[in-house]
mmCIF file with all atom_site columns, C-alpha atoms in Angstrom:
data_model
loop_
_atom_site.group_PDB
_atom_site.id
_atom_site.type_symbol
_atom_site.label_atom_id
_atom_site.label_alt_id
_atom_site.label_comp_id
_atom_site.label_asym_id
_atom_site.label_entity_id
_atom_site.label_seq_id
_atom_site.pdbx_PDB_ins_code
_atom_site.Cartn_x
_atom_site.Cartn_y
_atom_site.Cartn_z
_atom_site.occupancy
_atom_site.B_iso_or_equiv
_atom_site.pdbx_formal_charge
_atom_site.auth_seq_id
_atom_site.auth_comp_id
_atom_site.auth_asym_id
_atom_site.auth_atom_id
_atom_site.pdbx_PDB_model_num
ATOM 1   C CA . MET E 1 1   ? 0.000   0.000  0.000   1.00 0.00 ? 1   MET E CA 1
ATOM 2   C CA . PHE E 1 2   ? 1.092   3.526  -0.852  1.00 0.00 ? 2   PHE E CA 1
ATOM 3   C CA . ILE E 1 3   ? 0.247   6.350  1.555   1.00 0.00 ? 3   ILE E CA 1
ATOM 4   C CA . LEU E 1 4   ? 0.167   9.832  0.013   1.00 0.00 ? 4   LEU E CA 1
ATOM 5   C CA . VAL E 1 5   ? -0.244  12.698 2.482   1.00 0.00 ? 5   VAL E CA 1
ATOM 6   C CA . ASN E 1 6   ? -1.623  15.889 0.916   1.00 0.00 ? 6   ASN E CA 1
ATOM 7   C CA . LEU E 1 7   ? -0.829  18.920 3.082   1.00 0.00 ? 7   LEU E CA 1
ATOM 8   C CA . LYS E 1 8   ? -3.199  21.130 1.041   1.00 0.00 ? 8   LYS E CA 1
ATOM 9   C CA . ALA E 1 9   ? -2.854  24.709 2.354   1.00 0.00 ? 9   ALA E CA 1
ATOM 10  C CA . TYR E 1 10  ? -3.157  23.685 5.992   1.00 0.00 ? 10  TYR E CA 1
ATOM 11  C CA . PRO E 1 11  ? -1.143  25.695 8.555   1.00 0.00 ? 11  PRO E CA 1
ATOM 12  C CA . CYS E 1 12  ? 0.988   22.714 9.529   1.00 0.00 ? 12  CYS E CA 1
ATOM 13  C CA . ASP E 1 13  ? 4.767   22.468 9.658   1.00 0.00 ? 13  ASP E CA 1
ATOM 14  C CA . PRO E 1 14  ? 5.647   20.695 6.377   1.00 0.00 ? 14  PRO E CA 1
ATOM 15  C CA . ILE E 1 15  ? 9.093   19.746 7.621   1.00 0.00 ? 15  ILE E CA 1
ATOM 16  C CA . GLU E 1 16  ? 7.695   18.128 10.781  1.00 0.00 ? 16  GLU E CA 1
ATOM 17  C CA . VAL E 1 17  ? 5.277   16.061 8.695   1.00 0.00 ? 17  VAL E CA 1
ATOM 18  C CA . ALA E 1 18  ? 7.929   15.229 6.101   1.00 0.00 ? 18  ALA E CA 1
ATOM 19  C CA . THR E 1 19  ? 10.429  14.102 8.710   1.00 0.00 ? 19  THR E CA 1
ATOM 20  C CA . ALA E 1 20  ? 7.817   11.960 10.446  1.00 0.00 ? 20  ALA E CA 1
ATOM 21  C CA . ALA E 1 21  ? 6.768   10.416 7.140   1.00 0.00 ? 21  ALA E CA 1
ATOM 22  C CA . ARG E 1 22  ? 10.369  9.672  6.192   1.00 0.00 ? 22  ARG E CA 1
ATOM 23  C CA . ASP E 1 23  ? 11.082  8.004  9.532   1.00 0.00 ? 23  ASP E CA 1
ATOM 24  C CA . VAL E 1 24  ? 7.865   5.938  9.612   1.00 0.00 ? 24  VAL E CA 1
ATOM 25  C CA . ALA E 1 25  ? 8.443   4.828  6.016   1.00 0.00 ? 25  ALA E CA 1
ATOM 26  C CA . GLU E 1 26  ? 11.988  3.707  6.819   1.00 0.00 ? 26  GLU E CA 1
ATOM 27  C CA . GLU E 1 27  ? 10.944  1.877  9.977   1.00 0.00 ? 27  GLU E CA 1
ATOM 28  C CA . SER E 1 28  ? 7.839   0.184  8.559   1.00 0.00 ? 28  SER E CA 1
ATOM 29  C CA . GLY E 1 29  ? 8.917   -0.448 4.968   1.00 0.00 ? 29  GLY E CA 1
ATOM 30  C CA . VAL E 1 30  ? 5.667   1.164  3.773   1.00 0.00 ? 30  VAL E CA 1
ATOM 31  C CA . ARG E 1 31  ? 5.904   3.642  0.900   1.00 0.00 ? 31  ARG E CA 1
ATOM 32  C CA . ILE E 1 32  ? 4.865   7.090  2.183   1.00 0.00 ? 32  ILE E CA 1
ATOM 33  C CA . ALA E 1 33  ? 4.966   10.387 0.291   1.00 0.00 ? 33  ALA E CA 1
ATOM 34  C CA . VAL E 1 34  ? 4.158   13.971 1.211   1.00 0.00 ? 34  VAL E CA 1
ATOM 35  C CA . SER E 1 35  ? 2.551   16.550 -1.087  1.00 0.00 ? 35  SER E CA 1
ATOM 36  C CA . PRO E 1 36  ? 3.236   20.079 0.198   1.00 0.00 ? 36  PRO E CA 1
ATOM 37  C CA . GLN E 1 37  ? 2.559   23.537 -1.185  1.00 0.00 ? 37  GLN E CA 1
ATOM 38  C CA . ALA E 1 38  ? 4.649   24.254 -4.297  1.00 0.00 ? 38  ALA E CA 1
ATOM 39  C CA . ALA E 1 39  ? 6.814   26.729 -2.412  1.00 0.00 ? 39  ALA E CA 1
ATOM 40  C CA . ASP E 1 40  ? 7.751   24.024 0.106   1.00 0.00 ? 40  ASP E CA 1
ATOM 41  C CA . ILE E 1 41  ? 8.621   21.223 -2.349  1.00 0.00 ? 41  ILE E CA 1
ATOM 42  C CA . SER E 1 42  ? 12.380  21.805 -2.284  1.00 0.00 ? 42  SER E CA 1
ATOM 43  C CA . ARG E 1 43  ? 12.795  21.860 1.482   1.00 0.00 ? 43  ARG E CA 1
ATOM 44  C CA . VAL E 1 44  ? 10.421  18.931 1.964   1.00 0.00 ? 44  VAL E CA 1
ATOM 45  C CA . ALA E 1 45  ? 12.379  16.929 -0.624  1.00 0.00 ? 45  ALA E CA 1
ATOM 46  C CA . ASP E 1 46  ? 15.586  17.809 1.224   1.00 0.00 ? 46  ASP E CA 1
ATOM 47  C CA . THR E 1 47  ? 14.356  15.758 4.218   1.00 0.00 ? 47  THR E CA 1
ATOM 48  C CA . GLY E 1 48  ? 14.625  12.640 2.079   1.00 0.00 ? 48  GLY E CA 1
ATOM 49  C CA . VAL E 1 49  ? 10.904  11.854 2.071   1.00 0.00 ? 49  VAL E CA 1
ATOM 50  C CA . GLU E 1 50  ? 9.260   10.985 -1.246  1.00 0.00 ? 50  GLU E CA 1
ATOM 51  C CA . THR E 1 51  ? 7.805   14.305 -2.375  1.00 0.00 ? 51  THR E CA 1
ATOM 52  C CA . TRP E 1 52  ? 4.856   15.032 -4.672  1.00 0.00 ? 52  TRP E CA 1
ATOM 53  C CA . ALA E 1 53  ? 3.376   18.231 -6.080  1.00 0.00 ? 53  ALA E CA 1
ATOM 54  C CA . GLN E 1 54  ? -0.276  19.013 -5.463  1.00 0.00 ? 54  GLN E CA 1
ATOM 55  C CA . HIS E 1 55  ? -0.844  20.112 -9.065  1.00 0.00 ? 55  HIS E CA 1
ATOM 56  C CA . VAL E 1 56  ? 0.878   20.825 -12.359 1.00 0.00 ? 56  VAL E CA 1
ATOM 57  C CA . ASP E 1 57  ? -0.520  22.800 -15.250 1.00 0.00 ? 57  ASP E CA 1
ATOM 58  C CA . PRO E 1 58  ? -0.783  21.436 -18.805 1.00 0.00 ? 58  PRO E CA 1
ATOM 59  C CA . ASN E 1 59  ? 1.551   24.033 -20.306 1.00 0.00 ? 59  ASN E CA 1
ATOM 60  C CA . GLY E 1 60  ? 5.271   23.887 -20.947 1.00 0.00 ? 60  GLY E CA 1
ATOM 61  C CA . HIS E 1 61  ? 7.786   26.738 -20.803 1.00 0.00 ? 61  HIS E CA 1
ATOM 62  C CA . GLY E 1 62  ? 6.582   30.091 -22.135 1.00 0.00 ? 62  GLY E CA 1
ATOM 63  C CA . SER E 1 63  ? 4.210   32.959 -21.410 1.00 0.00 ? 63  SER E CA 1
ATOM 64  C CA . HIS E 1 64  ? 2.139   31.280 -18.687 1.00 0.00 ? 64  HIS E CA 1
ATOM 65  C CA . THR E 1 65  ? 2.215   33.592 -15.676 1.00 0.00 ? 65  THR E CA 1
ATOM 66  C CA . GLY E 1 66  ? 0.984   31.957 -12.490 1.00 0.00 ? 66  GLY E CA 1
ATOM 67  C CA . SER E 1 67  ? 1.209   28.418 -13.793 1.00 0.00 ? 67  SER E CA 1
ATOM 68  C CA . THR E 1 68  ? 2.800   25.499 -11.979 1.00 0.00 ? 68  THR E CA 1
ATOM 69  C CA . LEU E 1 69  ? 5.318   24.055 -14.405 1.00 0.00 ? 69  LEU E CA 1
ATOM 70  C CA . ALA E 1 70  ? 5.908   20.302 -14.244 1.00 0.00 ? 70  ALA E CA 1
ATOM 71  C CA . GLU E 1 71  ? 9.589   20.765 -15.017 1.00 0.00 ? 71  GLU E CA 1
ATOM 72  C CA . ALA E 1 72  ? 9.905   23.277 -12.161 1.00 0.00 ? 72  ALA E CA 1
ATOM 73  C CA . VAL E 1 73  ? 8.423   20.992 -9.507  1.00 0.00 ? 73  VAL E CA 1
ATOM 74  C CA . ALA E 1 74  ? 10.593  18.120 -10.760 1.00 0.00 ? 74  ALA E CA 1
ATOM 75  C CA . GLU E 1 75  ? 13.695  20.292 -10.514 1.00 0.00 ? 75  GLU E CA 1
ATOM 76  C CA . ALA E 1 76  ? 12.648  21.275 -6.978  1.00 0.00 ? 76  ALA E CA 1
ATOM 77  C CA . GLY E 1 77  ? 12.672  17.599 -5.985  1.00 0.00 ? 77  GLY E CA 1
ATOM 78  C CA . ALA E 1 78  ? 9.163   16.285 -6.594  1.00 0.00 ? 78  ALA E CA 1
ATOM 79  C CA . VAL E 1 79  ? 8.896   12.805 -8.103  1.00 0.00 ? 79  VAL E CA 1
ATOM 80  C CA . GLY E 1 80  ? 5.137   12.774 -8.611  1.00 0.00 ? 80  GLY E CA 1
ATOM 81  C CA . THR E 1 81  ? 2.069   14.994 -8.763  1.00 0.00 ? 81  THR E CA 1
ATOM 82  C CA . LEU E 1 82  ? -1.626  14.992 -8.038  1.00 0.00 ? 82  LEU E CA 1
ATOM 83  C CA . ILE E 1 83  ? -3.862  16.136 -10.879 1.00 0.00 ? 83  ILE E CA 1
ATOM 84  C CA . ASN E 1 84  ? -7.535  17.158 -10.765 1.00 0.00 ? 84  ASN E CA 1
ATOM 85  C CA . HIS E 1 85  ? -8.008  17.048 -7.000  1.00 0.00 ? 85  HIS E CA 1
ATOM 86  C CA . SER E 1 86  ? -11.615 17.923 -6.185  1.00 0.00 ? 86  SER E CA 1
ATOM 87  C CA . GLU E 1 87  ? -10.361 21.246 -4.808  1.00 0.00 ? 87  GLU E CA 1
ATOM 88  C CA . LYS E 1 88  ? -8.434  21.934 -8.039  1.00 0.00 ? 88  LYS E CA 1
ATOM 89  C CA . ARG E 1 89  ? -10.726 20.617 -10.760 1.00 0.00 ? 89  ARG E CA 1
ATOM 90  C CA . LEU E 1 90  ? -9.715  20.633 -14.422 1.00 0.00 ? 90  LEU E CA 1
ATOM 91  C CA . LYS E 1 91  ? -11.455 20.059 -17.735 1.00 0.00 ? 91  LYS E CA 1
ATOM 92  C CA . LEU E 1 92  ? -10.778 16.659 -19.281 1.00 0.00 ? 92  LEU E CA 1
ATOM 93  C CA . ALA E 1 93  ? -8.550  18.160 -21.983 1.00 0.00 ? 93  ALA E CA 1
ATOM 94  C CA . ASP E 1 94  ? -6.473  19.927 -19.315 1.00 0.00 ? 94  ASP E CA 1
ATOM 95  C CA . ILE E 1 95  ? -6.207  16.731 -17.267 1.00 0.00 ? 95  ILE E CA 1
ATOM 96  C CA . ASP E 1 96  ? -4.806  15.066 -20.369 1.00 0.00 ? 96  ASP E CA 1
ATOM 97  C CA . GLY E 1 97  ? -2.398  17.963 -20.897 1.00 0.00 ? 97  GLY E CA 1
ATOM 98  C CA . SER E 1 98  ? -1.255  17.888 -17.277 1.00 0.00 ? 98  SER E CA 1
ATOM 99  C CA . VAL E 1 99  ? -0.651  14.134 -17.431 1.00 0.00 ? 99  VAL E CA 1
ATOM 100 C CA . GLN E 1 100 ? 1.454   14.626 -20.552 1.00 0.00 ? 100 GLN E CA 1
ATOM 101 C CA . ALA E 1 101 ? 3.348   17.554 -18.997 1.00 0.00 ? 101 ALA E CA 1
ATOM 102 C CA . ALA E 1 102 ? 4.111   15.462 -15.912 1.00 0.00 ? 102 ALA E CA 1
ATOM 103 C CA . GLU E 1 103 ? 5.307   12.563 -18.035 1.00 0.00 ? 103 GLU E CA 1
ATOM 104 C CA . ARG E 1 104 ? 7.644   14.881 -19.974 1.00 0.00 ? 104 ARG E CA 1
ATOM 105 C CA . ALA E 1 105 ? 9.139   15.991 -16.667 1.00 0.00 ? 105 ALA E CA 1
ATOM 106 C CA . GLY E 1 106 ? 9.488   12.420 -15.401 1.00 0.00 ? 106 GLY E CA 1
ATOM 107 C CA . LEU E 1 107 ? 6.824   12.790 -12.711 1.00 0.00 ? 107 LEU E CA 1
ATOM 108 C CA . GLU E 1 108 ? 4.576   9.965  -11.549 1.00 0.00 ? 108 GLU E CA 1
ATOM 109 C CA . THR E 1 109 ? 0.906   10.908 -11.864 1.00 0.00 ? 109 THR E CA 1
ATOM 110 C CA . CYS E 1 110 ? -2.208  10.375 -9.768  1.00 0.00 ? 110 CYS E CA 1
ATOM 111 C CA . VAL E 1 111 ? -5.435  11.731 -11.251 1.00 0.00 ? 111 VAL E CA 1
ATOM 112 C CA . CYS E 1 112 ? -8.285  12.251 -8.799  1.00 0.00 ? 112 CYS E CA 1
ATOM 113 C CA . ALA E 1 113 ? -11.948 11.675 -9.639  1.00 0.00 ? 113 ALA E CA 1
ATOM 114 C CA . ASN E 1 114 ? -15.269 11.778 -7.797  1.00 0.00 ? 114 ASN E CA 1
ATOM 115 C CA . ASN E 1 115 ? -16.813 8.457  -8.779  1.00 0.00 ? 115 ASN E CA 1
ATOM 116 C CA . PRO E 1 116 ? -16.184 5.197  -10.673 1.00 0.00 ? 116 PRO E CA 1
ATOM 117 C CA . ALA E 1 117 ? -17.471 6.582  -13.989 1.00 0.00 ? 117 ALA E CA 1
ATOM 118 C CA . GLN E 1 118 ? -14.961 9.412  -13.834 1.00 0.00 ? 118 GLN E CA 1
ATOM 119 C CA . ILE E 1 119 ? -12.262 6.942  -12.784 1.00 0.00 ? 119 ILE E CA 1
ATOM 120 C CA . GLY E 1 120 ? -12.843 5.043  -16.004 1.00 0.00 ? 120 GLY E CA 1
ATOM 121 C CA . ALA E 1 121 ? -12.669 8.224  -18.072 1.00 0.00 ? 121 ALA E CA 1
ATOM 122 C CA . VAL E 1 122 ? -9.412  9.501  -16.591 1.00 0.00 ? 122 VAL E CA 1
ATOM 123 C CA . SER E 1 123 ? -7.829  6.035  -16.639 1.00 0.00 ? 123 SER E CA 1
ATOM 124 C CA . ALA E 1 124 ? -8.001  6.249  -20.438 1.00 0.00 ? 124 ALA E CA 1
ATOM 125 C CA . LEU E 1 125 ? -5.586  9.202  -20.297 1.00 0.00 ? 125 LEU E CA 1
ATOM 126 C CA . GLY E 1 126 ? -2.735  6.945  -19.183 1.00 0.00 ? 126 GLY E CA 1
ATOM 127 C CA . PRO E 1 127 ? -1.879  8.134  -15.664 1.00 0.00 ? 127 PRO E CA 1
ATOM 128 C CA . ASP E 1 128 ? 0.167   5.945  -13.340 1.00 0.00 ? 128 ASP E CA 1
ATOM 129 C CA . SER E 1 129 ? -2.656  5.924  -10.813 1.00 0.00 ? 129 SER E CA 1
ATOM 130 C CA . VAL E 1 130 ? -6.112  7.290  -10.082 1.00 0.00 ? 130 VAL E CA 1
ATOM 131 C CA . ALA E 1 131 ? -7.755  8.162  -6.776  1.00 0.00 ? 131 ALA E CA 1
ATOM 132 C CA . VAL E 1 132 ? -11.470 8.007  -6.085  1.00 0.00 ? 132 VAL E CA 1
ATOM 133 C CA . GLU E 1 133 ? -12.591 10.694 -3.630  1.00 0.00 ? 133 GLU E CA 1
ATOM 134 C CA . PRO E 1 134 ? -16.294 11.475 -3.149  1.00 0.00 ? 134 PRO E CA 1
ATOM 135 C CA . PRO E 1 135 ? -16.268 15.244 -2.348  1.00 0.00 ? 135 PRO E CA 1
ATOM 136 C CA . GLU E 1 136 ? -18.883 14.962 0.381   1.00 0.00 ? 136 GLU E CA 1
ATOM 137 C CA . LEU E 1 137 ? -16.553 12.770 2.467   1.00 0.00 ? 137 LEU E CA 1
ATOM 138 C CA . ILE E 1 138 ? -13.358 14.804 2.060   1.00 0.00 ? 138 ILE E CA 1
ATOM 139 C CA . GLY E 1 139 ? -12.163 16.194 5.376   1.00 0.00 ? 139 GLY E CA 1
ATOM 140 C CA . GLY E 1 140 ? -14.736 14.192 7.319   1.00 0.00 ? 140 GLY E CA 1
ATOM 141 C CA . ASP E 1 141 ? -14.477 11.564 10.032  1.00 0.00 ? 141 ASP E CA 1
ATOM 142 C CA . VAL E 1 142 ? -15.954 8.690  8.007   1.00 0.00 ? 142 VAL E CA 1
ATOM 143 C CA . SER E 1 143 ? -13.789 7.096  5.340   1.00 0.00 ? 143 SER E CA 1
ATOM 144 C CA . VAL E 1 144 ? -15.039 6.279  1.871   1.00 0.00 ? 144 VAL E CA 1
ATOM 145 C CA . ALA E 1 145 ? -13.979 2.660  2.443   1.00 0.00 ? 145 ALA E CA 1
ATOM 146 C CA . THR E 1 146 ? -16.436 2.453  5.345   1.00 0.00 ? 146 THR E CA 1
ATOM 147 C CA . ALA E 1 147 ? -19.228 4.773  4.190   1.00 0.00 ? 147 ALA E CA 1
ATOM 148 C CA . ASP E 1 148 ? -19.556 3.350  0.686   1.00 0.00 ? 148 ASP E CA 1
ATOM 149 C CA . PRO E 1 149 ? -17.199 0.441  -0.024  1.00 0.00 ? 149 PRO E CA 1
ATOM 150 C CA . GLY E 1 150 ? -18.941 -0.128 -3.366  1.00 0.00 ? 150 GLY E CA 1
ATOM 151 C CA . ILE E 1 151 ? -17.426 3.087  -4.685  1.00 0.00 ? 151 ILE E CA 1
ATOM 152 C CA . VAL E 1 152 ? -13.941 1.684  -4.097  1.00 0.00 ? 152 VAL E CA 1
ATOM 153 C CA . THR E 1 153 ? -14.595 -1.739 -5.639  1.00 0.00 ? 153 THR E CA 1
ATOM 154 C CA . ASP E 1 154 ? -16.419 -0.159 -8.586  1.00 0.00 ? 154 ASP E CA 1
ATOM 155 C CA . ALA E 1 155 ? -13.526 2.273  -9.107  1.00 0.00 ? 155 ALA E CA 1
ATOM 156 C CA . VAL E 1 156 ? -11.037 -0.612 -9.116  1.00 0.00 ? 156 VAL E CA 1
ATOM 157 C CA . ASP E 1 157 ? -13.172 -2.403 -11.713 1.00 0.00 ? 157 ASP E CA 1
ATOM 158 C CA . ALA E 1 158 ? -13.633 0.754  -13.802 1.00 0.00 ? 158 ALA E CA 1
ATOM 159 C CA . ALA E 1 159 ? -9.887  1.365  -14.014 1.00 0.00 ? 159 ALA E CA 1
ATOM 160 C CA . ALA E 1 160 ? -9.122  -2.300 -14.749 1.00 0.00 ? 160 ALA E CA 1
ATOM 161 C CA . ASN E 1 161 ? -11.646 -2.327 -17.579 1.00 0.00 ? 161 ASN E CA 1
ATOM 162 C CA . VAL E 1 162 ? -9.708  0.483  -19.256 1.00 0.00 ? 162 VAL E CA 1
ATOM 163 C CA . ASP E 1 163 ? -6.084  -0.162 -18.281 1.00 0.00 ? 163 ASP E CA 1
ATOM 164 C CA . ASP E 1 164 ? -4.865  -2.916 -15.967 1.00 0.00 ? 164 ASP E CA 1
ATOM 165 C CA . ASP E 1 165 ? -1.642  -1.009 -15.326 1.00 0.00 ? 165 ASP E CA 1
ATOM 166 C CA . VAL E 1 166 ? -3.364  1.928  -13.601 1.00 0.00 ? 166 VAL E CA 1
ATOM 167 C CA . ASP E 1 167 ? -3.227  1.693  -9.801  1.00 0.00 ? 167 ASP E CA 1
ATOM 168 C CA . VAL E 1 168 ? -6.295  2.754  -7.822  1.00 0.00 ? 168 VAL E CA 1
ATOM 169 C CA . TYR E 1 169 ? -6.071  4.702  -4.583  1.00 0.00 ? 169 TYR E CA 1
ATOM 170 C CA . CYS E 1 170 ? -8.936  5.795  -2.383  1.00 0.00 ? 170 CYS E CA 1
ATOM 171 C CA . GLY E 1 171 ? -9.321  8.930  -0.354  1.00 0.00 ? 171 GLY E CA 1
ATOM 172 C CA . ALA E 1 172 ? -11.832 11.034 1.575   1.00 0.00 ? 172 ALA E CA 1
ATOM 173 C CA . GLY E 1 173 ? -12.083 10.542 5.323   1.00 0.00 ? 173 GLY E CA 1
ATOM 174 C CA . ILE E 1 174 ? -9.161  8.098  5.580   1.00 0.00 ? 174 ILE E CA 1
ATOM 175 C CA . SER E 1 175 ? -7.561  8.604  8.988   1.00 0.00 ? 175 SER E CA 1
ATOM 176 C CA . THR E 1 176 ? -6.831  5.281  10.748  1.00 0.00 ? 176 THR E CA 1
ATOM 177 C CA . GLY E 1 177 ? -4.971  2.043  10.254  1.00 0.00 ? 177 GLY E CA 1
ATOM 178 C CA . ASP E 1 178 ? -8.310  0.230  10.042  1.00 0.00 ? 178 ASP E CA 1
ATOM 179 C CA . ASP E 1 179 ? -9.291  2.496  7.131   1.00 0.00 ? 179 ASP E CA 1
ATOM 180 C CA . VAL E 1 180 ? -6.081  1.574  5.309   1.00 0.00 ? 180 VAL E CA 1
ATOM 181 C CA . VAL E 1 181 ? -6.609  -2.152 5.821   1.00 0.00 ? 181 VAL E CA 1
ATOM 182 C CA . THR E 1 182 ? -10.219 -1.881 4.641   1.00 0.00 ? 182 THR E CA 1
ATOM 183 C CA . ALA E 1 183 ? -9.129  0.022  1.530   1.00 0.00 ? 183 ALA E CA 1
ATOM 184 C CA . GLU E 1 184 ? -6.581  -2.682 0.753   1.00 0.00 ? 184 GLU E CA 1
ATOM 185 C CA . GLU E 1 185 ? -9.183  -5.424 1.210   1.00 0.00 ? 185 GLU E CA 1
ATOM 186 C CA . LEU E 1 186 ? -11.450 -3.605 -1.264  1.00 0.00 ? 186 LEU E CA 1
ATOM 187 C CA . GLY E 1 187 ? -8.727  -3.709 -3.904  1.00 0.00 ? 187 GLY E CA 1
ATOM 188 C CA . ALA E 1 188 ? -7.083  -0.301 -3.566  1.00 0.00 ? 188 ALA E CA 1
ATOM 189 C CA . SER E 1 189 ? -3.299  -0.216 -3.806  1.00 0.00 ? 189 SER E CA 1
ATOM 190 C CA . GLY E 1 190 ? -2.914  3.058  -1.946  1.00 0.00 ? 190 GLY E CA 1
ATOM 191 C CA . ILE E 1 191 ? -4.635  5.830  -0.031  1.00 0.00 ? 191 ILE E CA 1
ATOM 192 C CA . LEU E 1 192 ? -4.728  9.593  -0.314  1.00 0.00 ? 192 LEU E CA 1
ATOM 193 C CA . LEU E 1 193 ? -5.344  11.570 2.854   1.00 0.00 ? 193 LEU E CA 1
ATOM 194 C CA . ALA E 1 194 ? -4.806  15.053 4.256   1.00 0.00 ? 194 ALA E CA 1
ATOM 195 C CA . SER E 1 195 ? -6.345  16.204 7.537   1.00 0.00 ? 195 SER E CA 1
ATOM 196 C CA . GLY E 1 196 ? -5.762  12.878 9.290   1.00 0.00 ? 196 GLY E CA 1
ATOM 197 C CA . VAL E 1 197 ? -2.038  13.697 9.312   1.00 0.00 ? 197 VAL E CA 1
ATOM 198 C CA . ALA E 1 198 ? -1.754  17.398 8.464   1.00 0.00 ? 198 ALA E CA 1
ATOM 199 C CA . LYS E 1 199 ? -4.118  18.397 11.279  1.00 0.00 ? 199 LYS E CA 1
ATOM 200 C CA . ALA E 1 200 ? -2.918  15.793 13.769  1.00 0.00 ? 200 ALA E CA 1
ATOM 201 C CA . ASP E 1 201 ? -1.387  16.974 17.053  1.00 0.00 ? 201 ASP E CA 1
ATOM 202 C CA . ASP E 1 202 ? 1.262   14.292 16.540  1.00 0.00 ? 202 ASP E CA 1
ATOM 203 C CA . PRO E 1 203 ? 1.819   13.558 12.840  1.00 0.00 ? 203 PRO E CA 1
ATOM 204 C CA . ARG E 1 204 ? 4.246   10.736 13.571  1.00 0.00 ? 204 ARG E CA 1
ATOM 205 C CA . ALA E 1 205 ? 1.731   8.941  15.802  1.00 0.00 ? 205 ALA E CA 1
ATOM 206 C CA . ALA E 1 206 ? -0.949  9.375  13.122  1.00 0.00 ? 206 ALA E CA 1
ATOM 207 C CA . LEU E 1 207 ? 1.340   7.866  10.488  1.00 0.00 ? 207 LEU E CA 1
ATOM 208 C CA . GLU E 1 208 ? 2.344   5.002  12.765  1.00 0.00 ? 208 GLU E CA 1
ATOM 209 C CA . ASP E 1 209 ? -1.323  4.166  13.212  1.00 0.00 ? 209 ASP E CA 1
ATOM 210 C CA . LEU E 1 210 ? -1.911  4.274  9.447   1.00 0.00 ? 210 LEU E CA 1
ATOM 211 C CA . VAL E 1 211 ? 0.764   1.651  8.790   1.00 0.00 ? 211 VAL E CA 1
ATOM 212 C CA . SER E 1 212 ? 0.017   -0.454 11.875  1.00 0.00 ? 212 SER E CA 1
ATOM 213 C CA . GLY E 1 213 ? -2.086  -3.034 10.035  1.00 0.00 ? 213 GLY E CA 1
ATOM 214 C CA . LEU E 1 214 ? 0.148   -3.406 6.999   1.00 0.00 ? 214 LEU E CA 1
#
């Protein structure tokens, strides 16, 4: 199982979370990555933790003021990127462009979607992975794997029907080790979470709990 911690724009200490994630990953053998704000990518990557961007734009170099360039986040130390998070939605053509931009920069890609039908559509764009996240459960206390396990199994099937090589992660409300185990049992190969770690009083303890059942 892959654990991807999205720090969003929360007022947490990205270095504290990154250091905790690095240490828990090394001790447990579980793959853990942290996705900080773009401005923090370099210093988070310097901790040695696997580092992802939260977003890249579909454009390359040129007159694109305010864009997040895939090549720039890769140079800063990111090895992967989220695309189309429900808080940063894109049109399908721009999702495709962002996936291609990330691939040019050598970044691993995870495209987010709200439901199994969307998972099938974005899987056709050739990302490395997809993440199903019902918006109504994001940031809540009930995980998608518990609230509606059918969404996870249907998303796994939807991706497999398009491209067997696309990994499926689940997110929204994931916060405990039991949630991670349930997600794995439903066929997910990773989880995407944010507040369960970024808002935790003790990020290391939260991460240790997440990997406890793996």
